[in-house]
XYZ file of C-alpha atoms in Angstrom:
561
model
C 0.000 0.000 0.000
C 1.441 3.388 -0.975
C 1.479 6.336 1.391
C -1.043 8.090 -0.840
C -3.466 5.180 -0.578
C -2.873 4.948 3.194
C -3.788 8.601 3.699
C -6.824 8.364 1.423
C -8.175 5.367 3.346
C -7.450 7.056 6.677
C -9.321 10.166 5.583
C -12.263 8.033 4.528
C -12.319 6.342 7.961
C -12.266 9.739 9.663
C -15.289 10.855 7.663
C -17.209 7.831 8.933
C -16.544 8.407 12.635
C -17.666 11.016 15.157
C -15.566 14.130 14.841
C -13.325 14.995 17.820
C -14.874 18.479 17.710
C -18.452 17.312 18.197
C -20.710 14.486 19.288
C -21.560 13.196 15.835
C -25.249 13.302 16.733
C -26.418 15.031 13.569
C -24.487 12.644 11.362
C -25.777 9.670 13.355
C -29.344 10.861 12.734
C -28.572 11.134 9.020
C -27.077 7.650 8.952
C -30.170 6.257 10.637
C -32.169 7.928 7.886
C -30.093 6.115 5.258
C -30.937 2.784 6.915
C -34.641 3.614 7.052
C -34.615 4.580 3.370
C -33.598 0.998 2.575
C -36.681 -0.441 4.279
C -39.629 -1.640 2.194
C -42.365 0.910 1.407
C -44.882 1.385 4.166
C -47.754 -1.051 4.063
C -50.961 -1.644 5.979
C -50.468 -0.768 9.675
C -51.810 -4.213 10.556
C -49.120 -5.987 8.521
C -46.977 -7.999 10.946
C -44.053 -8.219 8.521
C -41.511 -5.668 7.378
C -41.818 -6.350 3.674
C -43.518 -9.713 4.059
C -42.175 -13.225 4.547
C -39.835 -14.644 3.583
C -37.111 -12.090 2.898
C -34.928 -12.286 -0.206
C -31.285 -12.323 0.813
C -29.690 -13.084 -2.542
C -28.029 -9.664 -2.344
C -25.577 -11.147 0.185
C -23.745 -12.823 -2.695
C -22.327 -9.430 -3.664
C -20.595 -9.264 -0.276
C -19.285 -12.830 -0.111
C -15.678 -11.730 -0.621
C -14.210 -9.197 1.806
C -13.446 -5.880 0.086
C -9.891 -4.608 -0.318
C -10.850 -1.133 0.878
C -13.784 0.963 2.065
C -17.021 0.519 0.133
C -19.664 3.154 -0.393
C -20.993 3.765 3.119
C -24.606 4.438 2.109
C -24.704 1.297 -0.012
C -23.356 -0.942 2.754
C -25.625 0.561 5.408
C -28.628 0.186 3.144
C -27.658 -3.415 2.432
C -27.424 -4.169 6.157
C -30.924 -2.750 6.625
C -32.158 -5.138 3.936
C -31.308 -7.993 6.307
C -34.360 -6.850 8.273
C -36.684 -7.362 5.310
C -39.069 -10.062 6.474
C -38.614 -9.130 10.123
C -41.665 -9.260 12.392
C -43.030 -5.846 13.316
C -43.722 -6.185 17.024
C -45.758 -2.974 17.110
C -48.319 -4.377 14.643
C -51.589 -5.512 16.262
C -51.465 -8.631 14.058
C -48.122 -9.807 15.449
C -49.303 -12.291 18.057
C -46.283 -14.575 17.910
C -44.455 -14.272 21.240
C -43.818 -12.018 24.204
C -41.547 -9.498 22.534
C -42.631 -5.903 23.132
C -42.817 -2.960 20.851
C -39.944 -0.861 22.261
C -40.635 2.721 23.170
C -39.161 5.114 20.628
C -37.159 6.579 23.500
C -35.630 3.219 24.450
C -34.622 2.657 20.830
C -33.184 6.174 20.718
C -31.092 5.807 23.866
C -29.827 2.452 22.564
C -28.596 4.112 19.369
C -27.085 7.097 21.160
C -25.330 4.853 23.673
C -23.740 2.987 20.788
C -22.121 6.227 19.682
C -19.976 6.270 22.831
C -19.645 2.507 23.419
C -19.502 2.465 27.226
C -18.487 -0.717 28.995
C -20.664 -1.054 32.089
C -18.099 -3.260 33.796
C -16.320 -0.169 35.104
C -17.581 3.332 35.832
C -14.299 4.839 34.620
C -15.441 4.013 31.077
C -19.214 4.047 31.519
C -19.803 7.346 33.348
C -23.026 7.151 35.385
C -24.408 3.917 33.946
C -23.538 1.857 37.036
C -25.260 4.482 39.197
C -28.348 4.166 36.989
C -28.168 0.390 37.376
C -27.945 0.725 41.174
C -31.022 2.932 41.181
C -33.045 0.399 39.205
C -31.876 -2.347 41.582
C -33.058 -0.286 44.564
C -36.409 0.509 42.944
C -37.256 -3.080 42.059
C -35.879 -4.497 45.298
C -38.354 -2.224 47.066
C -41.123 -3.481 44.778
C -40.137 -7.032 45.755
C -40.309 -6.118 49.446
C -36.616 -6.830 50.011
C -34.270 -5.103 52.489
C -31.619 -2.531 51.637
C -29.054 -5.335 51.443
C -30.420 -6.376 48.030
C -28.230 -6.254 44.943
C -28.451 -6.906 41.253
C -26.799 -6.780 37.868
C -27.937 -6.449 34.258
C -27.078 -9.338 31.997
C -27.971 -10.881 28.655
C -31.268 -12.605 29.459
C -33.301 -14.921 31.636
C -30.824 -17.744 31.068
C -28.135 -15.555 32.612
C -30.397 -15.049 35.634
C -30.664 -18.804 36.062
C -26.892 -19.088 35.717
C -26.331 -16.533 38.480
C -28.899 -18.210 40.737
C -27.521 -21.737 40.403
C -23.918 -20.571 40.841
C -24.857 -18.667 44.000
C -26.695 -21.772 45.199
C -23.545 -23.828 44.645
C -21.652 -21.391 46.830
C -24.214 -21.995 49.569
C -24.111 -25.770 49.536
C -20.413 -26.134 48.622
C -18.486 -23.129 49.975
C -15.218 -22.691 48.138
C -16.314 -24.678 45.086
C -15.825 -21.734 42.726
C -12.134 -21.856 43.671
C -11.467 -25.576 44.091
C -14.133 -26.999 41.802
C -16.769 -29.591 42.577
C -15.638 -32.212 45.112
C -15.809 -35.955 44.388
C -19.196 -37.535 44.763
C -22.669 -36.928 43.365
C -23.106 -33.626 41.531
C -25.259 -31.070 43.368
C -28.850 -30.999 42.157
C -31.131 -28.203 41.031
C -34.800 -28.847 41.793
C -37.446 -27.158 39.684
C -40.971 -27.686 38.415
C -42.140 -29.027 35.077
C -43.353 -25.680 33.799
C -40.077 -23.807 34.337
C -37.925 -22.705 31.427
C -36.174 -25.451 29.493
C -32.845 -23.590 29.473
C -32.238 -24.698 33.062
C -30.782 -28.023 31.911
C -28.362 -26.083 29.721
C -27.374 -23.931 32.700
C -26.606 -27.073 34.708
C -24.439 -28.315 31.851
C -22.563 -25.008 31.593
C -21.776 -25.107 35.318
C -20.360 -28.611 35.072
C -23.235 -30.294 36.902
C -24.644 -32.045 33.856
C -28.187 -31.899 32.566
C -29.200 -34.805 34.814
C -28.622 -32.539 37.805
C -31.844 -30.721 36.920
C -34.623 -32.558 38.777
C -38.102 -31.554 37.632
C -41.147 -32.021 39.860
C -44.310 -32.807 37.859
C -46.855 -30.012 37.549
C -49.588 -30.230 34.880
C -50.280 -27.075 32.795
C -52.604 -24.674 34.516
C -51.615 -25.826 37.990
C -49.224 -24.761 40.717
C -46.553 -27.054 42.002
C -47.293 -28.735 45.309
C -44.933 -27.400 48.023
C -44.762 -30.852 49.641
C -43.764 -32.405 46.308
C -40.904 -29.919 45.902
C -39.778 -30.370 49.499
C -40.089 -34.149 49.072
C -37.759 -34.071 46.055
C -35.208 -32.054 48.033
C -35.584 -34.360 51.025
C -34.987 -37.460 48.891
C -31.862 -35.988 47.280
C -30.398 -35.005 50.635
C -31.144 -38.490 51.980
C -29.017 -39.841 49.127
C -26.143 -37.616 50.257
C -26.583 -35.282 47.324
C -26.326 -31.522 47.928
C -29.144 -29.331 46.594
C -27.884 -26.009 45.312
C -31.003 -24.270 44.147
C -34.767 -24.555 43.920
C -36.103 -22.715 40.870
C -39.776 -21.785 41.066
C -41.864 -20.543 38.162
C -42.883 -16.934 38.510
C -45.224 -17.355 35.546
C -44.333 -18.783 32.159
C -45.470 -17.389 28.816
C -47.684 -20.273 27.783
C -49.899 -20.799 30.845
C -48.745 -18.203 33.371
C -48.129 -21.047 35.832
C -46.889 -19.554 39.106
C -45.477 -21.640 41.923
C -46.321 -20.587 45.506
C -43.118 -19.245 47.050
C -44.174 -18.812 50.668
C -45.351 -22.402 51.268
C -42.293 -23.765 49.434
C -39.794 -21.806 51.534
C -41.596 -22.895 54.704
C -41.437 -26.544 53.588
C -37.729 -26.183 52.725
C -37.046 -24.771 56.185
C -38.564 -27.924 57.677
C -36.401 -30.122 55.436
C -33.334 -28.113 56.423
C -34.072 -28.624 60.112
C -34.658 -32.338 59.621
C -31.253 -32.782 57.932
C -29.473 -30.223 60.157
C -28.215 -28.446 57.040
C -25.970 -25.403 57.529
C -27.695 -23.780 54.535
C -31.076 -23.601 52.849
C -31.060 -24.194 49.094
C -31.258 -20.884 47.281
C -34.807 -20.194 46.081
C -34.946 -18.437 42.711
C -38.327 -17.087 41.573
C -38.215 -16.882 37.769
C -40.303 -13.753 37.158
C -38.984 -12.810 33.705
C -42.579 -12.669 32.420
C -44.661 -11.572 35.401
C -42.536 -8.885 37.072
C -44.882 -6.066 35.833
C -47.562 -7.370 38.204
C -45.366 -5.940 40.988
C -46.619 -2.518 39.877
C -50.020 -3.590 41.221
C -48.838 -4.489 44.733
C -50.032 -1.104 46.002
C -52.950 -0.647 43.601
C -56.317 0.330 45.102
C -58.312 -2.605 43.767
C -61.408 -1.546 45.716
C -61.412 1.958 44.265
C -60.055 0.801 40.870
C -58.795 4.253 39.767
C -57.848 2.990 36.286
C -61.297 1.559 35.652
C -60.158 -1.997 35.005
C -63.546 -3.426 35.922
C -64.316 -6.102 38.476
C -63.478 -9.101 36.263
C -60.077 -7.901 35.044
C -59.162 -6.349 38.398
C -59.914 -9.654 40.099
C -57.646 -11.578 37.743
C -54.854 -9.017 38.094
C -55.135 -9.131 41.863
C -54.969 -12.938 41.961
C -51.745 -12.951 39.930
C -50.318 -10.039 41.910
C -50.863 -11.934 45.158
C -48.784 -14.817 43.798
C -46.031 -12.706 42.231
C -45.680 -10.595 45.377
C -44.543 -13.741 47.217
C -41.152 -12.935 45.707
C -40.663 -11.270 49.083
C -39.813 -14.750 50.419
C -37.423 -15.691 47.582
C -33.653 -15.251 47.401
C -33.446 -14.045 43.806
C -35.512 -13.110 40.768
C -35.042 -11.986 37.159
C -36.699 -9.167 35.224
C -36.781 -9.187 31.418
C -37.335 -5.635 30.226
C -37.297 -7.011 26.676
C -40.462 -8.997 27.347
C -42.947 -6.619 28.928
C -40.621 -3.720 29.681
C -40.795 -1.782 26.388
C -37.041 -2.118 25.800
C -35.251 -3.694 22.812
C -33.308 -6.936 23.036
C -31.674 -7.699 25.307
C -32.257 -6.112 28.693
C -32.429 -8.349 31.776
C -31.879 -7.611 35.451
C -30.925 -10.316 37.935
C -31.810 -9.364 41.515
C -30.808 -10.994 44.785
C -31.996 -10.353 48.312
C -28.392 -10.385 49.585
C -25.894 -8.408 47.510
C -22.985 -10.068 49.323
C -23.898 -13.430 47.778
C -23.779 -11.899 44.327
C -20.588 -9.939 44.920
C -18.795 -13.040 46.163
C -20.232 -15.584 43.764
C -16.701 -15.819 42.352
C -14.422 -17.091 45.117
C -11.818 -14.805 46.634
C -13.815 -11.989 48.174
C -12.937 -9.574 45.403
C -16.535 -8.637 44.746
C -17.619 -5.066 45.245
C -19.210 -4.566 48.644
C -18.897 -0.821 49.229
C -19.571 2.269 47.174
C -16.284 3.778 46.063
C -15.567 7.142 44.433
C -16.181 7.502 40.703
C -13.650 5.710 38.549
C -12.844 2.929 41.016
C -15.898 0.687 40.674
C -14.995 -2.343 38.611
C -17.685 -4.997 38.842
C -15.866 -8.267 39.453
C -19.053 -10.237 40.032
C -20.521 -10.157 36.516
C -20.641 -12.995 34.003
C -19.593 -10.639 31.231
C -16.285 -8.814 31.197
C -17.479 -6.695 28.285
C -20.922 -5.512 29.385
C -23.132 -3.280 27.284
C -24.566 -0.134 28.857
C -27.477 0.311 26.434
C -29.710 -2.311 28.142
C -29.368 -0.502 31.471
C -30.236 2.895 30.021
C -33.083 1.493 27.910
C -34.690 -0.085 30.993
C -34.230 3.101 33.009
C -35.782 5.235 30.258
C -38.781 2.897 30.030
C -39.399 2.872 33.781
C -38.902 6.582 34.339
C -40.731 7.574 31.166
C -44.055 5.755 31.507
C -44.133 5.284 35.276
C -46.173 2.928 37.418
C -49.531 3.770 35.861
C -48.044 3.465 32.380
C -46.965 -0.100 33.059
C -50.263 -0.891 34.742
C -52.204 0.279 31.680
C -49.843 -1.475 29.248
C -50.182 -4.783 31.091
C -53.945 -4.418 31.561
C -54.360 -3.741 27.838
C -52.491 -6.932 26.959
C -54.672 -8.915 29.359
C -57.851 -7.347 27.941
C -56.750 -8.141 24.383
C -55.993 -11.750 25.267
C -59.368 -12.140 26.970
C -61.071 -10.640 23.910
C -59.473 -13.271 21.670
C -60.448 -15.985 24.159
C -64.065 -14.823 23.772
C -63.975 -14.298 19.997
C -62.115 -17.274 18.548
C -63.948 -20.375 19.891
C -67.038 -19.545 17.830
C -64.827 -19.185 14.751
C -63.426 -22.712 14.705
C -60.554 -22.294 17.176
C -60.858 -24.464 20.284
C -59.518 -22.640 23.352
C -57.134 -24.957 25.212
C -56.199 -22.572 28.049
C -59.429 -21.219 29.568
C -57.671 -21.276 32.953
C -54.901 -18.807 32.044
C -54.779 -15.362 33.649
C -51.686 -14.398 31.663
C -51.088 -12.645 28.374
C -51.066 -15.795 26.199
C -53.697 -18.275 25.065
C -53.459 -21.534 23.118
C -55.860 -22.755 20.434
C -56.437 -25.840 18.358
C -57.879 -25.040 14.926
C -60.569 -27.663 14.429
C -60.165 -29.433 11.056
C -63.345 -29.927 9.024
C -62.812 -33.690 9.026
C -61.143 -34.263 12.398
C -62.166 -34.837 16.031
C -64.341 -32.088 17.441
C -62.233 -31.448 20.535
C -58.642 -31.714 21.728
C -59.372 -34.558 24.143
C -60.766 -36.613 21.284
C -57.753 -35.779 19.144
C -55.288 -36.950 21.805
C -57.103 -40.280 21.867
C -57.103 -40.673 18.070
C -55.005 -42.973 15.914
C -51.638 -41.759 14.567
C -52.909 -41.024 11.007
C -55.595 -38.739 12.444
C -52.980 -36.958 14.595
C -50.712 -36.499 11.606
C -53.514 -35.044 9.500
C -54.500 -32.656 12.299
C -50.898 -31.547 12.761
C -50.522 -30.909 9.035
C -53.742 -28.892 9.083
C -52.543 -26.772 12.022
C -49.207 -26.105 10.350
C -50.842 -25.230 7.034
C -53.162 -22.756 8.744
C -50.224 -21.246 10.644
C -48.430 -20.611 7.332
C -51.538 -19.283 5.609
C -52.278 -16.884 8.451
C -48.682 -15.666 8.528
C -48.810 -14.883 4.810
C -46.184 -17.418 3.776
C -48.421 -18.578 0.947
C -48.555 -15.145 -0.649
C -51.853 -13.725 0.625
C -51.043 -10.364 2.270
C -54.639 -9.895 3.449
C -54.408 -12.879 5.739
C -51.306 -11.899 7.666
C -51.767 -12.726 11.341
C -48.651 -14.223 12.888
C -49.315 -16.689 15.696
C -46.874 -19.029 17.369
C -46.804 -22.619 16.125
C -46.430 -25.216 18.885
C -45.607 -28.508 17.130
C -45.771 -30.589 20.298
C -48.241 -28.888 22.630
C -49.791 -32.249 23.535
C -49.019 -35.947 23.188
C -51.107 -38.763 21.754
C -51.564 -42.175 23.336
C -48.281 -43.390 21.854
C -46.364 -40.199 22.655
C -46.963 -38.650 19.226
C -46.660 -34.840 19.153
C -49.913 -32.896 18.760
C -49.718 -29.329 17.461
C -51.529 -26.163 18.519
C -51.289 -22.404 17.972
C -50.196 -19.838 20.562
C -51.534 -16.273 20.601
C -49.623 -13.597 22.521
C -50.856 -9.996 22.239
C -48.019 -7.491 22.372
C -49.166 -4.239 20.792
C -50.613 -1.356 22.748
C -52.616 -0.579 19.594
C -54.812 -3.600 20.246
C -58.336 -2.761 21.377
C -61.680 -4.536 21.104
C -62.222 -3.357 17.516
C -58.759 -4.487 16.419
C -59.188 -7.885 18.114
C -62.544 -8.371 16.400
C -61.072 -7.431 13.024
C -58.177 -9.876 13.441
C -60.458 -12.683 14.642
C -62.649 -12.211 11.571
C -59.623 -12.439 9.275
C -58.513 -15.621 11.026
C -61.963 -17.117 10.519
C -62.020 -16.278 6.805
C -58.579 -17.805 6.214
C -59.599 -20.943 8.102
C -62.770 -21.297 6.034
C -60.734 -21.123 2.842
C -58.392 -23.830 4.123
C -61.351 -25.987 5.149
C -62.664 -25.869 1.585
C -59.232 -26.876 0.269
C -59.026 -29.769 2.738
C -62.489 -31.079 1.875
C -62.355 -30.641 -1.883
C -58.692 -30.092 -2.805
C -56.826 -32.717 -4.833
C -53.574 -32.574 -2.841
C -52.702 -33.556 0.695
C -51.253 -31.003 3.104
C -47.504 -31.009 3.642
C -46.014 -32.689 6.683
C -45.430 -30.775 9.899
C -41.850 -30.150 11.015
C -41.320 -30.920 14.698
C -38.784 -28.561 16.228
C -38.010 -26.866 19.502
C -39.945 -23.644 20.046
C -37.911 -21.170 22.123
C -39.688 -19.029 24.679
């Protein structure tokens, strides 16, 4: 490379970076505009897709070989934006796929602006006041949980990280010094949980060297709460075998059924087991509230006066869930996903613990931060990440401070009202409601085929060919509704659950999940969407009854939550 080429390339790089004389804010806004210009033309506000599914990514072939020098900046930025063609639009009322919120414009803005300065929230010397903001959020939500001033917390990459923190802290309880010396010989410590807890817990056990078999699940049918005596009995049996129990993970409410385990009776039962075995510790109790933490905003709501006008039926359901979620007061740790119902973009999760000392010393050696030091000296030695983004912290703070307690109450109540509206509207339109018991934001349906069993119970008892035909029908309707078959009018994106139930021989039985996420959903919008779903189903029914071809087979795959 000649000196002339070197200087030309350097000058080009300088033009693409914030100037030392300014913030670069105006240029950043212009660059964002370039990316938006590459998006598909605006379509119907109800369209759940950015440009429709599936996206065409043949343009990537042009970039297969790395360039020798800088390419046209606008062209590359526009090309990167094209990778979002076919992306779900979470703010569309017709996107009913999963619990992913429409971020506030302000949380998206602070995420972009934070990227301009690239703070590392491991250390306040290079992240300014971000750690102070994080501490404030920890204090605010610890108070909501009813915890003492000794509580602590840390932002991390998701609910799986919260489980990782909880189990590691539990290992420190049952095997002090194990983070330094490793696990001692003998049976691996166990993690006891319930059937409806998140399936990433086995992976967490594997990552910590315990093995997936260390995760012991106590049966709990959908729509039920785990029995405290059953959980305590599992712990008791493990201890009787000489096996330490590091952690008990309770469901704070999952997406599918909003199943919430009772914390207070479980902790009382564990205390009795501890006394019986003369344990020097009680297994750490983690309450997995990644979905249901917003109900904590209702802990001080005047349900009798009902100032928001929720109505007796909705207020009663909110209060029942709030009573269960507020039992987090008795737990040792919890997790909050702001990227689920917190109006923040991916990913923004806060792990909280009743005792900050346990978190600060979860890595052996006592090097964890335990006191507040002057600015520039706070390096967080107790985090999983060494490089830790600051944008998730600021996005969560902006959401909480911007909309406030009543804002979150209304947002949550609107989701619950929308879900209840669909539960009322869809059964008469050929969609059997499988979760009438749920008080959460999701509901599950079985589209009834024109030539299949009339109800889900009958389907589960049917022969394998009938199950296969029903599964193919459900998958075909899922694709038709989502617009994969080219009909833009039909676009309503639900979640496809390929193995929601099991037949007599263990065969998977499919269903559809509906999760309202948009604040633009109201009774009129729900009715409009339900009518579209009915029309698409009727068209499929005609094709099934009179069409010459069979429906394609259903792929069975893991559905992440």
